[in-house]
C-alpha cells in the first residue's frame, strides 16, 4: 500500500492547486510553490475596507466601486 501524496511537496502541491482562469499557462507553471492564497471575501468579511498592521505601520486595504483593491498607508 502506498502512502498518500505529500500535498506540501512542490511537485504534488502544484498538481493539486486550483487553476486560476486568469493565469497564462506559463504563469501557472512558475506561479511559485505553495504560496498561500486567500479570497478577498475571507479578508473583508462583507465590509469594503480593512486595516492591516505591518511592522509599526498601519495600512488600509479597500475595495473600490469598480471592484479593484487599493492599499494606502
PDB file of N, CA and C in Angstrom:
ATOM      1  N   UNK A   1       0.838  -1.175   0.000  1.00  0.00           N
ATOM      2  CA  UNK A   1       0.000   0.000   0.000  1.00  0.00           C
ATOM      3  C   UNK A   1       0.889   1.247   0.000  1.00  0.00           C
ATOM      4  N   UNK A   2       0.615   2.201  -0.873  1.00  0.00           N
ATOM      5  CA  UNK A   2       1.436   3.404  -0.943  1.00  0.00           C
ATOM      6  C   UNK A   2       0.844   4.495  -0.066  1.00  0.00           C
ATOM      7  N   UNK A   3       1.700   5.310   0.540  1.00  0.00           N
ATOM      8  CA  UNK A   3       1.202   6.396   1.395  1.00  0.00           C
ATOM      9  C   UNK A   3       0.555   7.487   0.544  1.00  0.00           C
ATOM     10  N   UNK A   4      -0.330   8.283   1.140  1.00  0.00           N
ATOM     11  CA  UNK A   4      -0.946   9.361   0.375  1.00  0.00           C
ATOM     12  C   UNK A   4       0.114  10.378  -0.044  1.00  0.00           C
ATOM     13  N   UNK A   5      -0.128  11.124  -1.118  1.00  0.00           N
ATOM     14  CA  UNK A   5       0.880  12.090  -1.574  1.00  0.00           C
ATOM     15  C   UNK A   5       1.063  13.199  -0.545  1.00  0.00           C
ATOM     16  N   UNK A   6       2.283  13.704  -0.475  1.00  0.00           N
ATOM     17  CA  UNK A   6       2.579  14.833   0.406  1.00  0.00           C
ATOM     18  C   UNK A   6       2.133  16.108  -0.300  1.00  0.00           C
ATOM     19  N   UNK A   7       1.023  16.697   0.162  1.00  0.00           N
ATOM     20  CA  UNK A   7       0.475  17.874  -0.504  1.00  0.00           C
ATOM     21  C   UNK A   7       1.313  19.120  -0.303  1.00  0.00           C
ATOM     22  N   UNK A   8       2.317  19.056   0.555  1.00  0.00           N
ATOM     23  CA  UNK A   8       3.172  20.206   0.777  1.00  0.00           C
ATOM     24  C   UNK A   8       4.442  20.149  -0.071  1.00  0.00           C
ATOM     25  N   UNK A   9       4.661  19.059  -0.754  1.00  0.00           N
ATOM     26  CA  UNK A   9       5.847  18.996  -1.597  1.00  0.00           C
ATOM     27  C   UNK A   9       5.588  19.801  -2.857  1.00  0.00           C
ATOM     28  N   UNK A  10       6.605  20.460  -3.408  1.00  0.00           N
ATOM     29  CA  UNK A  10       6.404  21.304  -4.591  1.00  0.00           C
ATOM     30  C   UNK A  10       5.778  20.565  -5.761  1.00  0.00           C
ATOM     31  N   UNK A  11       6.145  19.322  -5.944  1.00  0.00           N
ATOM     32  CA  UNK A  11       5.653  18.578  -7.100  1.00  0.00           C
ATOM     33  C   UNK A  11       4.154  18.297  -6.997  1.00  0.00           C
ATOM     34  N   UNK A  12       3.686  17.828  -5.839  1.00  0.00           N
ATOM     35  CA  UNK A  12       2.269  17.487  -5.722  1.00  0.00           C
ATOM     36  C   UNK A  12       1.410  18.701  -5.425  1.00  0.00           C
ATOM     37  N   UNK A  13       1.953  19.706  -4.751  1.00  0.00           N
ATOM     38  CA  UNK A  13       1.148  20.887  -4.425  1.00  0.00           C
ATOM     39  C   UNK A  13       0.712  21.606  -5.688  1.00  0.00           C
ATOM     40  N   UNK A  14       1.602  21.709  -6.676  1.00  0.00           N
ATOM     41  CA  UNK A  14       1.215  22.396  -7.907  1.00  0.00           C
ATOM     42  C   UNK A  14       0.208  21.570  -8.689  1.00  0.00           C
ATOM     43  N   UNK A  15       0.264  20.266  -8.554  1.00  0.00           N
ATOM     44  CA  UNK A  15      -0.693  19.419  -9.259  1.00  0.00           C
ATOM     45  C   UNK A  15      -2.084  19.532  -8.650  1.00  0.00           C
ATOM     46  N   UNK A  16      -2.166  19.811  -7.349  1.00  0.00           N
ATOM     47  CA  UNK A  16      -3.449  19.907  -6.664  1.00  0.00           C
ATOM     48  C   UNK A  16      -3.957  21.336  -6.557  1.00  0.00           C
ATOM     49  N   UNK A  17      -3.172  22.301  -7.008  1.00  0.00           N
ATOM     50  CA  UNK A  17      -3.560  23.697  -6.913  1.00  0.00           C
ATOM     51  C   UNK A  17      -4.643  24.002  -7.928  1.00  0.00           C
ATOM     52  N   UNK A  18      -5.661  24.732  -7.516  1.00  0.00           N
ATOM     53  CA  UNK A  18      -6.752  25.104  -8.419  1.00  0.00           C
ATOM     54  C   UNK A  18      -6.223  26.100  -9.444  1.00  0.00           C
ATOM     55  N   UNK A  19      -6.501  25.846 -10.696  1.00  0.00           N
ATOM     56  CA  UNK A  19      -6.049  26.705 -11.778  1.00  0.00           C
ATOM     57  C   UNK A  19      -6.852  27.998 -11.791  1.00  0.00           C
ATOM     58  N   UNK A  20      -6.165  29.127 -11.783  1.00  0.00           N
ATOM     59  CA  UNK A  20      -6.807  30.435 -11.889  1.00  0.00           C
ATOM     60  C   UNK A  20      -7.142  30.658 -13.351  1.00  0.00           C
ATOM     61  N   UNK A  21      -8.404  30.962 -13.686  1.00  0.00           N
ATOM     62  CA  UNK A  21      -8.763  31.140 -15.091  1.00  0.00           C
ATOM     63  C   UNK A  21      -8.065  32.329 -15.736  1.00  0.00           C
ATOM     64  N   UNK A  22      -7.498  33.245 -14.943  1.00  0.00           N
ATOM     65  CA  UNK A  22      -6.817  34.412 -15.499  1.00  0.00           C
ATOM     66  C   UNK A  22      -5.317  34.185 -15.664  1.00  0.00           C
ATOM     67  N   UNK A  23      -4.810  33.049 -15.206  1.00  0.00           N
ATOM     68  CA  UNK A  23      -3.389  32.760 -15.346  1.00  0.00           C
ATOM     69  C   UNK A  23      -3.095  32.231 -16.738  1.00  0.00           C
ATOM     70  N   UNK A  24      -1.956  32.637 -17.263  1.00  0.00           N
ATOM     71  CA  UNK A  24      -1.494  32.033 -18.505  1.00  0.00           C
ATOM     72  C   UNK A  24      -0.823  30.716 -18.146  1.00  0.00           C
ATOM     73  N   UNK A  25      -0.689  29.783 -19.076  1.00  0.00           N
ATOM     74  CA  UNK A  25      -0.021  28.519 -18.746  1.00  0.00           C
ATOM     75  C   UNK A  25       1.383  28.723 -18.205  1.00  0.00           C
ATOM     76  N   UNK A  26       2.127  29.695 -18.743  1.00  0.00           N
ATOM     77  CA  UNK A  26       3.482  29.935 -18.243  1.00  0.00           C
ATOM     78  C   UNK A  26       3.441  30.413 -16.804  1.00  0.00           C
ATOM     79  N   UNK A  27       2.483  31.271 -16.476  1.00  0.00           N
ATOM     80  CA  UNK A  27       2.368  31.757 -15.103  1.00  0.00           C
ATOM     81  C   UNK A  27       1.984  30.617 -14.170  1.00  0.00           C
ATOM     82  N   UNK A  28       1.149  29.712 -14.630  1.00  0.00           N
ATOM     83  CA  UNK A  28       0.732  28.579 -13.798  1.00  0.00           C
ATOM     84  C   UNK A  28       1.918  27.680 -13.485  1.00  0.00           C
ATOM     85  N   UNK A  29       2.826  27.519 -14.465  1.00  0.00           N
ATOM     86  CA  UNK A  29       3.983  26.649 -14.261  1.00  0.00           C
ATOM     87  C   UNK A  29       4.970  27.251 -13.271  1.00  0.00           C
ATOM     88  N   UNK A  30       5.089  28.580 -13.236  1.00  0.00           N
ATOM     89  CA  UNK A  30       6.086  29.233 -12.392  1.00  0.00           C
ATOM     90  C   UNK A  30       5.438  30.008 -11.265  1.00  0.00           C
ATOM     91  N   UNK A  31       4.176  29.749 -10.980  1.00  0.00           N
ATOM     92  CA  UNK A  31       3.415  30.547 -10.014  1.00  0.00           C
ATOM     93  C   UNK A  31       3.908  30.370  -8.590  1.00  0.00           C
ATOM     94  N   UNK A  32       5.027  29.767  -8.409  1.00  0.00           N
ATOM     95  CA  UNK A  32       5.541  29.583  -7.056  1.00  0.00           C
ATOM     96  C   UNK A  32       5.019  28.290  -6.474  1.00  0.00           C
ATOM     97  N   UNK A  33       5.689  27.871  -5.491  1.00  0.00           N
ATOM     98  CA  UNK A  33       5.349  26.593  -4.906  1.00  0.00           C
ATOM     99  C   UNK A  33       4.683  26.832  -3.567  1.00  0.00           C
ATOM    100  N   UNK A  34       3.413  26.528  -3.492  1.00  0.00           N
ATOM    101  CA  UNK A  34       2.649  26.581  -2.253  1.00  0.00           C
ATOM    102  C   UNK A  34       2.526  27.981  -1.666  1.00  0.00           C
ATOM    103  N   UNK A  35       2.347  28.991  -2.502  1.00  0.00           N
ATOM    104  CA  UNK A  35       2.083  30.323  -1.971  1.00  0.00           C
ATOM    105  C   UNK A  35       0.690  30.328  -1.368  1.00  0.00           C
ATOM    106  N   UNK A  36       0.540  30.907  -0.184  1.00  0.00           N
ATOM    107  CA  UNK A  36      -0.804  30.979   0.393  1.00  0.00           C
ATOM    108  C   UNK A  36      -1.705  31.854  -0.469  1.00  0.00           C
ATOM    109  N   UNK A  37      -2.953  31.455  -0.618  1.00  0.00           N
ATOM    110  CA  UNK A  37      -3.909  32.245  -1.394  1.00  0.00           C
ATOM    111  C   UNK A  37      -5.160  32.426  -0.539  1.00  0.00           C
ATOM    112  N   UNK A  38      -5.561  33.665  -0.357  1.00  0.00           N
ATOM    113  CA  UNK A  38      -6.757  33.993   0.395  1.00  0.00           C
ATOM    114  C   UNK A  38      -7.746  34.658  -0.543  1.00  0.00           C
ATOM    115  N   UNK A  39      -8.986  34.338  -0.410  1.00  0.00           N
ATOM    116  CA  UNK A  39     -10.014  35.014  -1.201  1.00  0.00           C
ATOM    117  C   UNK A  39     -10.343  36.321  -0.498  1.00  0.00           C
ATOM    118  N   UNK A  40     -10.571  37.364  -1.269  1.00  0.00           N
ATOM    119  CA  UNK A  40     -10.831  38.672  -0.669  1.00  0.00           C
ATOM    120  C   UNK A  40     -12.045  38.649   0.248  1.00  0.00           C
ATOM    121  N   UNK A  41     -13.037  37.827  -0.051  1.00  0.00           N
ATOM    122  CA  UNK A  41     -14.218  37.761   0.821  1.00  0.00           C
ATOM    123  C   UNK A  41     -13.855  37.223   2.204  1.00  0.00           C
ATOM    124  N   UNK A  42     -12.824  36.379   2.287  1.00  0.00           N
ATOM    125  CA  UNK A  42     -12.373  35.880   3.580  1.00  0.00           C
ATOM    126  C   UNK A  42     -11.690  36.989   4.381  1.00  0.00           C
ATOM    127  N   UNK A  43     -11.022  37.896   3.687  1.00  0.00           N
ATOM    128  CA  UNK A  43     -10.364  39.010   4.366  1.00  0.00           C
ATOM    129  C   UNK A  43     -11.357  40.091   4.770  1.00  0.00           C
ATOM    130  N   UNK A  44     -12.243  40.450   3.865  1.00  0.00           N
ATOM    131  CA  UNK A  44     -13.124  41.589   4.087  1.00  0.00           C
ATOM    132  C   UNK A  44     -14.377  41.238   4.884  1.00  0.00           C
ATOM    133  N   UNK A  45     -14.836  40.013   4.819  1.00  0.00           N
ATOM    134  CA  UNK A  45     -15.980  39.585   5.604  1.00  0.00           C
ATOM    135  C   UNK A  45     -17.223  40.445   5.432  1.00  0.00           C
ATOM    136  N   UNK A  46     -17.492  40.881   4.217  1.00  0.00           N
ATOM    137  CA  UNK A  46     -18.700  41.657   3.958  1.00  0.00           C
ATOM    138  C   UNK A  46     -18.516  43.160   4.046  1.00  0.00           C
ATOM    139  N   UNK A  47     -17.340  43.628   4.484  1.00  0.00           N
ATOM    140  CA  UNK A  47     -17.085  45.064   4.512  1.00  0.00           C
ATOM    141  C   UNK A  47     -16.300  45.450   3.272  1.00  0.00           C
ATOM    142  N   UNK A  48     -16.085  46.737   3.063  1.00  0.00           N
ATOM    143  CA  UNK A  48     -15.314  47.146   1.892  1.00  0.00           C
ATOM    144  C   UNK A  48     -13.952  47.726   2.275  1.00  0.00           C
ATOM    145  N   UNK A  49     -13.585  47.663   3.564  1.00  0.00           N
ATOM    146  CA  UNK A  49     -12.295  48.193   3.993  1.00  0.00           C
ATOM    147  C   UNK A  49     -11.809  47.445   5.229  1.00  0.00           C
ATOM    148  N   UNK A  50     -10.499  47.135   5.234  1.00  0.00           N
ATOM    149  CA  UNK A  50      -9.875  46.510   6.396  1.00  0.00           C
ATOM    150  C   UNK A  50      -8.586  47.250   6.717  1.00  0.00           C
ATOM    151  N   UNK A  51      -8.091  47.076   7.926  1.00  0.00           N
ATOM    152  CA  UNK A  51      -6.801  47.620   8.318  1.00  0.00           C
ATOM    153  C   UNK A  51      -5.813  46.471   8.462  1.00  0.00           C
ATOM    154  N   UNK A  52      -4.587  46.715   8.011  1.00  0.00           N
ATOM    155  CA  UNK A  52      -3.532  45.713   8.088  1.00  0.00           C
ATOM    156  C   UNK A  52      -2.362  46.319   8.848  1.00  0.00           C
ATOM    157  N   UNK A  53      -1.991  45.707   9.974  1.00  0.00           N
ATOM    158  CA  UNK A  53      -0.823  46.136  10.735  1.00  0.00           C
ATOM    159  C   UNK A  53       0.388  45.398  10.184  1.00  0.00           C
ATOM    160  N   UNK A  54       1.402  46.172   9.785  1.00  0.00           N
ATOM    161  CA  UNK A  54       2.632  45.590   9.230  1.00  0.00           C
ATOM    162  C   UNK A  54       3.804  46.320   9.870  1.00  0.00           C
ATOM    163  N   UNK A  55       4.516  45.620  10.738  1.00  0.00           N
ATOM    164  CA  UNK A  55       5.587  46.281  11.482  1.00  0.00           C
ATOM    165  C   UNK A  55       4.979  47.353  12.364  1.00  0.00           C
ATOM    166  N   UNK A  56       5.511  48.558  12.282  1.00  0.00           N
ATOM    167  CA  UNK A  56       4.983  49.677  13.058  1.00  0.00           C
ATOM    168  C   UNK A  56       3.947  50.483  12.286  1.00  0.00           C
ATOM    169  N   UNK A  57       3.665  50.102  11.047  1.00  0.00           N
ATOM    170  CA  UNK A  57       2.753  50.869  10.196  1.00  0.00           C
ATOM    171  C   UNK A  57       1.373  50.225  10.144  1.00  0.00           C
ATOM    172  N   UNK A  58       0.385  51.057   9.884  1.00  0.00           N
ATOM    173  CA  UNK A  58      -0.981  50.600   9.710  1.00  0.00           C
ATOM    174  C   UNK A  58      -1.423  50.969   8.297  1.00  0.00           C
ATOM    175  N   UNK A  59      -1.896  49.983   7.554  1.00  0.00           N
ATOM    176  CA  UNK A  59      -2.330  50.174   6.172  1.00  0.00           C
ATOM    177  C   UNK A  59      -3.832  49.957   6.081  1.00  0.00           C
ATOM    178  N   UNK A  60      -4.451  50.584   5.101  1.00  0.00           N
ATOM    179  CA  UNK A  60      -5.865  50.361   4.804  1.00  0.00           C
ATOM    180  C   UNK A  60      -5.955  49.695   3.432  1.00  0.00           C
ATOM    181  N   UNK A  61      -6.719  48.631   3.350  1.00  0.00           N
ATOM    182  CA  UNK A  61      -6.983  47.956   2.089  1.00  0.00           C
ATOM    183  C   UNK A  61      -8.477  48.056   1.851  1.00  0.00           C
ATOM    184  N   UNK A  62      -8.850  48.637   0.719  1.00  0.00           N
ATOM    185  CA  UNK A  62     -10.278  48.803   0.455  1.00  0.00           C
ATOM    186  C   UNK A  62     -10.629  48.354  -0.952  1.00  0.00           C
ATOM    187  N   UNK A  63     -11.894  48.014  -1.106  1.00  0.00           N
ATOM    188  CA  UNK A  63     -12.432  47.625  -2.408  1.00  0.00           C
ATOM    189  C   UNK A  63     -13.136  48.848  -2.989  1.00  0.00           C
ATOM    190  N   UNK A  64     -12.768  49.223  -4.207  1.00  0.00           N
ATOM    191  CA  UNK A  64     -13.381  50.377  -4.861  1.00  0.00           C
ATOM    192  C   UNK A  64     -14.742  50.000  -5.423  1.00  0.00           C
ATOM    193  N   UNK A  65     -15.465  51.010  -5.906  1.00  0.00           N
ATOM    194  CA  UNK A  65     -16.778  50.755  -6.506  1.00  0.00           C
ATOM    195  C   UNK A  65     -16.672  49.942  -7.788  1.00  0.00           C
ATOM    196  N   UNK A  66     -15.461  49.907  -8.384  1.00  0.00           N
ATOM    197  CA  UNK A  66     -15.238  49.104  -9.592  1.00  0.00           C
ATOM    198  C   UNK A  66     -14.683  47.712  -9.272  1.00  0.00           C
ATOM    199  N   UNK A  67     -14.557  47.400  -7.968  1.00  0.00           N
ATOM    200  CA  UNK A  67     -14.093  46.076  -7.570  1.00  0.00           C
ATOM    201  C   UNK A  67     -12.586  45.922  -7.530  1.00  0.00           C
ATOM    202  N   UNK A  68     -11.855  47.014  -7.623  1.00  0.00           N
ATOM    203  CA  UNK A  68     -10.385  46.975  -7.534  1.00  0.00           C
ATOM    204  C   UNK A  68      -9.974  47.105  -6.081  1.00  0.00           C
ATOM    205  N   UNK A  69      -8.726  46.696  -5.781  1.00  0.00           N
ATOM    206  CA  UNK A  69      -8.187  46.836  -4.432  1.00  0.00           C
ATOM    207  C   UNK A  69      -7.213  48.016  -4.389  1.00  0.00           C
ATOM    208  N   UNK A  70      -7.336  48.828  -3.339  1.00  0.00           N
ATOM    209  CA  UNK A  70      -6.450  49.965  -3.123  1.00  0.00           C
ATOM    210  C   UNK A  70      -5.829  49.807  -1.735  1.00  0.00           C
ATOM    211  N   UNK A  71      -4.481  49.848  -1.685  1.00  0.00           N
ATOM    212  CA  UNK A  71      -3.751  49.765  -0.424  1.00  0.00           C
ATOM    213  C   UNK A  71      -3.131  51.121  -0.159  1.00  0.00           C
ATOM    214  N   UNK A  72      -3.433  51.714   1.005  1.00  0.00           N
ATOM    215  CA  UNK A  72      -2.859  53.006   1.372  1.00  0.00           C
ATOM    216  C   UNK A  72      -2.266  52.928   2.767  1.00  0.00           C
ATOM    217  N   UNK A  73      -1.298  53.788   3.015  1.00  0.00           N
ATOM    218  CA  UNK A  73      -0.647  53.845   4.318  1.00  0.00           C
ATOM    219  C   UNK A  73      -1.289  54.927   5.143  1.00  0.00           C
TER     220      UNK A  73
END
